[in-house]
GROMACS .gro file of C-alpha atoms in nm:
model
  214
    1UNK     CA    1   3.130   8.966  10.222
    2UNK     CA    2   3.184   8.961   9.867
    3UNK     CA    3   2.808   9.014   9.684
    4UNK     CA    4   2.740   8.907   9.308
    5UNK     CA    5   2.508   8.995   9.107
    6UNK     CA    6   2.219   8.793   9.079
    7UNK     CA    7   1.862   8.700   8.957
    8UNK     CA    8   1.611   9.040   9.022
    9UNK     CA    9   1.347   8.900   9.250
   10UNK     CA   10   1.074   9.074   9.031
   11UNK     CA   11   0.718   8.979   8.945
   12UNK     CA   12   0.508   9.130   8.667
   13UNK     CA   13   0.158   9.061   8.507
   14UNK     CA   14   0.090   9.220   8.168
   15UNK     CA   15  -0.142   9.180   7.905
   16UNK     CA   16  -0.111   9.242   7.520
   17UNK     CA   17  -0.404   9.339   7.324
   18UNK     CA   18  -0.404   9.443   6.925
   19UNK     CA   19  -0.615   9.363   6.633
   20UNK     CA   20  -0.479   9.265   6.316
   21UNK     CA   21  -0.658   9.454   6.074
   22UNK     CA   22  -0.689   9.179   5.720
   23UNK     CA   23  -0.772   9.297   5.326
   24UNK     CA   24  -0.824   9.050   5.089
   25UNK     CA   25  -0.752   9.209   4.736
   26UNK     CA   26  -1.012   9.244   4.434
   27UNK     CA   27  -1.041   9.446   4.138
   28UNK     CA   28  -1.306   9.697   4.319
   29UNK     CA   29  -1.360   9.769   4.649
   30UNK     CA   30  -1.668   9.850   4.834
   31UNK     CA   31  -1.797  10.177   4.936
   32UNK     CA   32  -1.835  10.320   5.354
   33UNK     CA   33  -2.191  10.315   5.408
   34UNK     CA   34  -2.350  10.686   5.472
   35UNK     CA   35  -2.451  10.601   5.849
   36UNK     CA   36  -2.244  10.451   6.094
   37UNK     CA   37  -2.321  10.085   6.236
   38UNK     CA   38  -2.073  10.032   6.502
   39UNK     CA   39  -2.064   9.851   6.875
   40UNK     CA   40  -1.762   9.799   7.170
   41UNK     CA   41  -1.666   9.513   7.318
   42UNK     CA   42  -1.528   9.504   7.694
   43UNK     CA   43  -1.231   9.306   7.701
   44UNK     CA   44  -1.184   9.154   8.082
   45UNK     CA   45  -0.977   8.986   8.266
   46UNK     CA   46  -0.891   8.865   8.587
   47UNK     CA   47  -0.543   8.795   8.706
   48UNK     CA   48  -0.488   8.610   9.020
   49UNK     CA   49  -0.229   8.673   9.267
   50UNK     CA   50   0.145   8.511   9.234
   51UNK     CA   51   0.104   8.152   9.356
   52UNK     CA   52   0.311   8.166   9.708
   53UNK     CA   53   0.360   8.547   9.729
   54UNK     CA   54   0.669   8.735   9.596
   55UNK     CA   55   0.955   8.967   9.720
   56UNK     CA   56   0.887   9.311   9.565
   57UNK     CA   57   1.040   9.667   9.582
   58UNK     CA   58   0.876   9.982   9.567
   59UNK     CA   59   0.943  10.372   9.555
   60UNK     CA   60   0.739  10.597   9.779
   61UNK     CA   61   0.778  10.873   9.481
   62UNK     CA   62   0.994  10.933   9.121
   63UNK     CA   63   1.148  11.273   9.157
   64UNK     CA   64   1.407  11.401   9.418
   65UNK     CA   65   1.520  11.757   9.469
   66UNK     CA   66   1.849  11.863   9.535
   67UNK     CA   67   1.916  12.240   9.686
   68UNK     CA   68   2.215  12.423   9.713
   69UNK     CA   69   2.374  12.413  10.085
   70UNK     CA   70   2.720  12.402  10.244
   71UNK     CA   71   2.918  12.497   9.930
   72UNK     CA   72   3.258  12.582   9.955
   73UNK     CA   73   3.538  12.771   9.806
   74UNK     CA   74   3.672  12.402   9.652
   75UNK     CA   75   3.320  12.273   9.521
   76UNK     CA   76   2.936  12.341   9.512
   77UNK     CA   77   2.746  12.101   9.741
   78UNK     CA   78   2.357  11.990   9.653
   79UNK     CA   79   2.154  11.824   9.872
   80UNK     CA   80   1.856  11.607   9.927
   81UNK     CA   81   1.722  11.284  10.045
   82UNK     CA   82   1.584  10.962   9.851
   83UNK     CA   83   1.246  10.841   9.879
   84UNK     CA   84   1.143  10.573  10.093
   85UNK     CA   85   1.234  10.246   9.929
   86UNK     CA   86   1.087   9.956  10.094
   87UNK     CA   87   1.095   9.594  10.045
   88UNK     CA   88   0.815   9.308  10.082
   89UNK     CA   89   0.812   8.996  10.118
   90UNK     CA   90   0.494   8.813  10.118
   91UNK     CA   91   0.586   8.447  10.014
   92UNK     CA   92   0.533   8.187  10.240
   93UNK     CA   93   0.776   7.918  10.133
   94UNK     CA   94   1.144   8.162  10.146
   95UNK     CA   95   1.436   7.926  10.004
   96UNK     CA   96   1.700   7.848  10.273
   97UNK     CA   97   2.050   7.974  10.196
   98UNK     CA   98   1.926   8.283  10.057
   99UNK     CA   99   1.964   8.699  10.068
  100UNK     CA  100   1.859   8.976   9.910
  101UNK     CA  101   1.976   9.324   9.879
  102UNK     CA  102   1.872   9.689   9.726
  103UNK     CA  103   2.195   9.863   9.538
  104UNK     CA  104   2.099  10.199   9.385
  105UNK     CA  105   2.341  10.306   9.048
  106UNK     CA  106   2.307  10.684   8.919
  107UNK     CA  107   2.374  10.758   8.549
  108UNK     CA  108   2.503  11.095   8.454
  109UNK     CA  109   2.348  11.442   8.528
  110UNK     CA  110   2.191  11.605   8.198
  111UNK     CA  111   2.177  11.951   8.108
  112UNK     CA  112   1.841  12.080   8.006
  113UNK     CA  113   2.026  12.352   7.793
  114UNK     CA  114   2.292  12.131   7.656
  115UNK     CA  115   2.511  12.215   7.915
  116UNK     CA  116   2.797  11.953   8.015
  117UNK     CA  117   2.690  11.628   8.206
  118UNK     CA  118   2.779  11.567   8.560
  119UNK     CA  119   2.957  11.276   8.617
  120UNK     CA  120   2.736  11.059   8.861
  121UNK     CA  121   3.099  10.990   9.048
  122UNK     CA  122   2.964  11.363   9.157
  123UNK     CA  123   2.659  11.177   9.396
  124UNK     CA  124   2.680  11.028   9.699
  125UNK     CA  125   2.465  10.861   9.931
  126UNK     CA  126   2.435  10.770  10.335
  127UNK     CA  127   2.194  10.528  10.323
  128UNK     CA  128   1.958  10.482  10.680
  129UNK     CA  129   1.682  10.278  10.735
  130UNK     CA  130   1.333  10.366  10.861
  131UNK     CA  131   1.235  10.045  10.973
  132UNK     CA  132   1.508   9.977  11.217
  133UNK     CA  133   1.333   9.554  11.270
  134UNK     CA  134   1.554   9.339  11.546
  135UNK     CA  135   1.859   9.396  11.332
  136UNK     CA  136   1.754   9.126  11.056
  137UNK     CA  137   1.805   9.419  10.768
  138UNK     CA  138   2.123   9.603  10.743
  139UNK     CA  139   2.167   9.984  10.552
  140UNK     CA  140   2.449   9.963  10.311
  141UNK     CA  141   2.792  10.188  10.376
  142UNK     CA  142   2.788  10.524  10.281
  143UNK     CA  143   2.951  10.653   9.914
  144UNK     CA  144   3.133  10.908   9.893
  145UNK     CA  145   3.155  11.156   9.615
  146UNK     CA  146   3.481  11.178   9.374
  147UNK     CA  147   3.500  11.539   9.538
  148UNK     CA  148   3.572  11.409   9.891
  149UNK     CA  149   3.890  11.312  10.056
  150UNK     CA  150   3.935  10.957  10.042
  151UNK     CA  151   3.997  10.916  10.387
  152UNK     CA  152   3.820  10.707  10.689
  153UNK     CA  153   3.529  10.744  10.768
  154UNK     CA  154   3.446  10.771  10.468
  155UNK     CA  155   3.694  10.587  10.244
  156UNK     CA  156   3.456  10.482   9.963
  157UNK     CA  157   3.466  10.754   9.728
  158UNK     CA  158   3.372  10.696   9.437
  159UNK     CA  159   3.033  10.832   9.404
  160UNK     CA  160   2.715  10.595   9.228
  161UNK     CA  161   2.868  10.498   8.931
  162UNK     CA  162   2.836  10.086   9.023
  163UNK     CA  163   2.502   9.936   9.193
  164UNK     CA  164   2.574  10.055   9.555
  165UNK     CA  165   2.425   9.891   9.829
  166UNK     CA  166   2.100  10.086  10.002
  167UNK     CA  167   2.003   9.789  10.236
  168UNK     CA  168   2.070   9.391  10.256
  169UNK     CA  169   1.905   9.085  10.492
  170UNK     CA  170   2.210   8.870  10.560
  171UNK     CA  171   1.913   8.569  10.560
  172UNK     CA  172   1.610   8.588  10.366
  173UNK     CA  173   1.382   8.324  10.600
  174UNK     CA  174   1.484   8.508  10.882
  175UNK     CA  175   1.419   8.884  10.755
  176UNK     CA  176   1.059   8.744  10.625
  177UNK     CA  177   0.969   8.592  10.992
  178UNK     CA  178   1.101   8.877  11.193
  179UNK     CA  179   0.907   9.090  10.978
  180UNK     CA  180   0.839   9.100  10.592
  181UNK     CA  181   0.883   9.470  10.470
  182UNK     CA  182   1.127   9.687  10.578
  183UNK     CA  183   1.183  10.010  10.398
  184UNK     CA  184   1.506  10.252  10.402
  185UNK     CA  185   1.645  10.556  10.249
  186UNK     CA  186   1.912  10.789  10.195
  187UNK     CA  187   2.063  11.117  10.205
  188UNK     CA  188   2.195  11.246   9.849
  189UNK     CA  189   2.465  11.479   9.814
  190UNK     CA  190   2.607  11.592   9.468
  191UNK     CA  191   2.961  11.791   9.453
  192UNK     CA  192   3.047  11.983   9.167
  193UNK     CA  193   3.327  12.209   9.031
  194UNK     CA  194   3.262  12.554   9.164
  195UNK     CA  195   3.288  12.687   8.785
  196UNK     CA  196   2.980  12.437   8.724
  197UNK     CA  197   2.756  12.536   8.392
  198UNK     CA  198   2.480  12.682   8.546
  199UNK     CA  199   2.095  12.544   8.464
  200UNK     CA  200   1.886  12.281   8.580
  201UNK     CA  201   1.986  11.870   8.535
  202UNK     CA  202   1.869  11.527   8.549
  203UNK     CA  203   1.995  11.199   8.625
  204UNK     CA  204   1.840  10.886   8.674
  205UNK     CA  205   1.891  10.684   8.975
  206UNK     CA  206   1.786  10.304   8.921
  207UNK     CA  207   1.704  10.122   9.225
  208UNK     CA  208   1.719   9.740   9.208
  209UNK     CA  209   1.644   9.441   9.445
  210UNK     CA  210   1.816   9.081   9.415
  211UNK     CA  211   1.841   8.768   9.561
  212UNK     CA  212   2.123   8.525   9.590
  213UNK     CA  213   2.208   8.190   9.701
  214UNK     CA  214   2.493   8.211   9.969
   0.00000   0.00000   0.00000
């Protein structure tokens, strides 16, 4: 099945607060007083839930480690695993003819000492899911990194450049009765050169959640 790219199901609530500070202009201007005469003023508010409920994604944390292991004469291998990412969905009218899915996209590794980036074609991911339901959510296939041998089972090589799946409900309506959260993750692997610049690096790894009309 051919997925698009749709609308993030996202809901926010913010509020903006400033104070315009006004002068009008004269020839003189009057003095501070000696003593200071000033009160606060609590600024409240009250924000009710989303009308109907919403379909939400969060992150069980915002830093993942990698560690050297299983590094070979051909490449250094890094490993580690993603946090849980799970996915609610507390509305109580779900749209027929709907589905929505988690992709995860990596941008490139950063040197802390200005050492060359790391391509993210160097990550890859198996994604798995923790809350296994009656088969409503599915885990998305595993990338491969631009190191590995393009070959089954693994023929997707090409690391998490693109939004890559991490998990997908085929039918919206049906994931939210069977359950309505379901949370997955996945195991990261990074490949490098073996003459990689040594020192530590960063890259960001955006997780997003969308649904789409069939």
């Amino acid at each position: 099945m051919k997925i698009t790219k749709g609308t993030a199901a996202r809901c926010a609530a913010g509020i903006l607060g400033g104070m315009l500070l006004a002068g009008v202009g004269s020839a003189a201007f009057a003095a501070w007083p000696d003593e200071e005469d000033s009160s606060g003023v609590d600024v409240k508010v009250d924000i009710a839930p989303v009308a109907g409920g919403a379909l939400s994604l969060t992150v069980d944390g915002t830093e993942s480690v990698l560690t050297e292991t299983g590094s070979t004469a051909s490449y250094r291998q890094f490993t580690g695993t993603l946090p849980n990412v799970t996915v609610t969905d507390t509305r109580t009218d779900v749209p027929a003819g709907v589905y929505w899915y988690v992709t995860g996209q990596a941008g490139d590794f950063t040197g802390a000492a200005g050492q060359p980036s790391i391509t993210p074609d160097h990550l890859g991911w198996t994604p798995a899911l923790v809350t296994t339901g009656n088969g409503e959510v599915t885990a998305g296939d595993a990338v491969a990194t631009s190191k590995d041998d393009p070959t089954p089972p693994v023929p997707n090589n090409v690391g998490l450049v693109g939004q890559e799946m991490l998990q997908l409900a085929l039918d919206s309506a049906e994931a939210k009765a069977a359950a309505g959260q379901w949370t997955a993750n996945a195991g990261l692997v990074l490949k490098t050169d073996v003459n990689v610049a040594p020192g530590s690096y960063t890259s960001l790894l955006t997780l997003s959640l969308f649904e789409d009309a069939f």
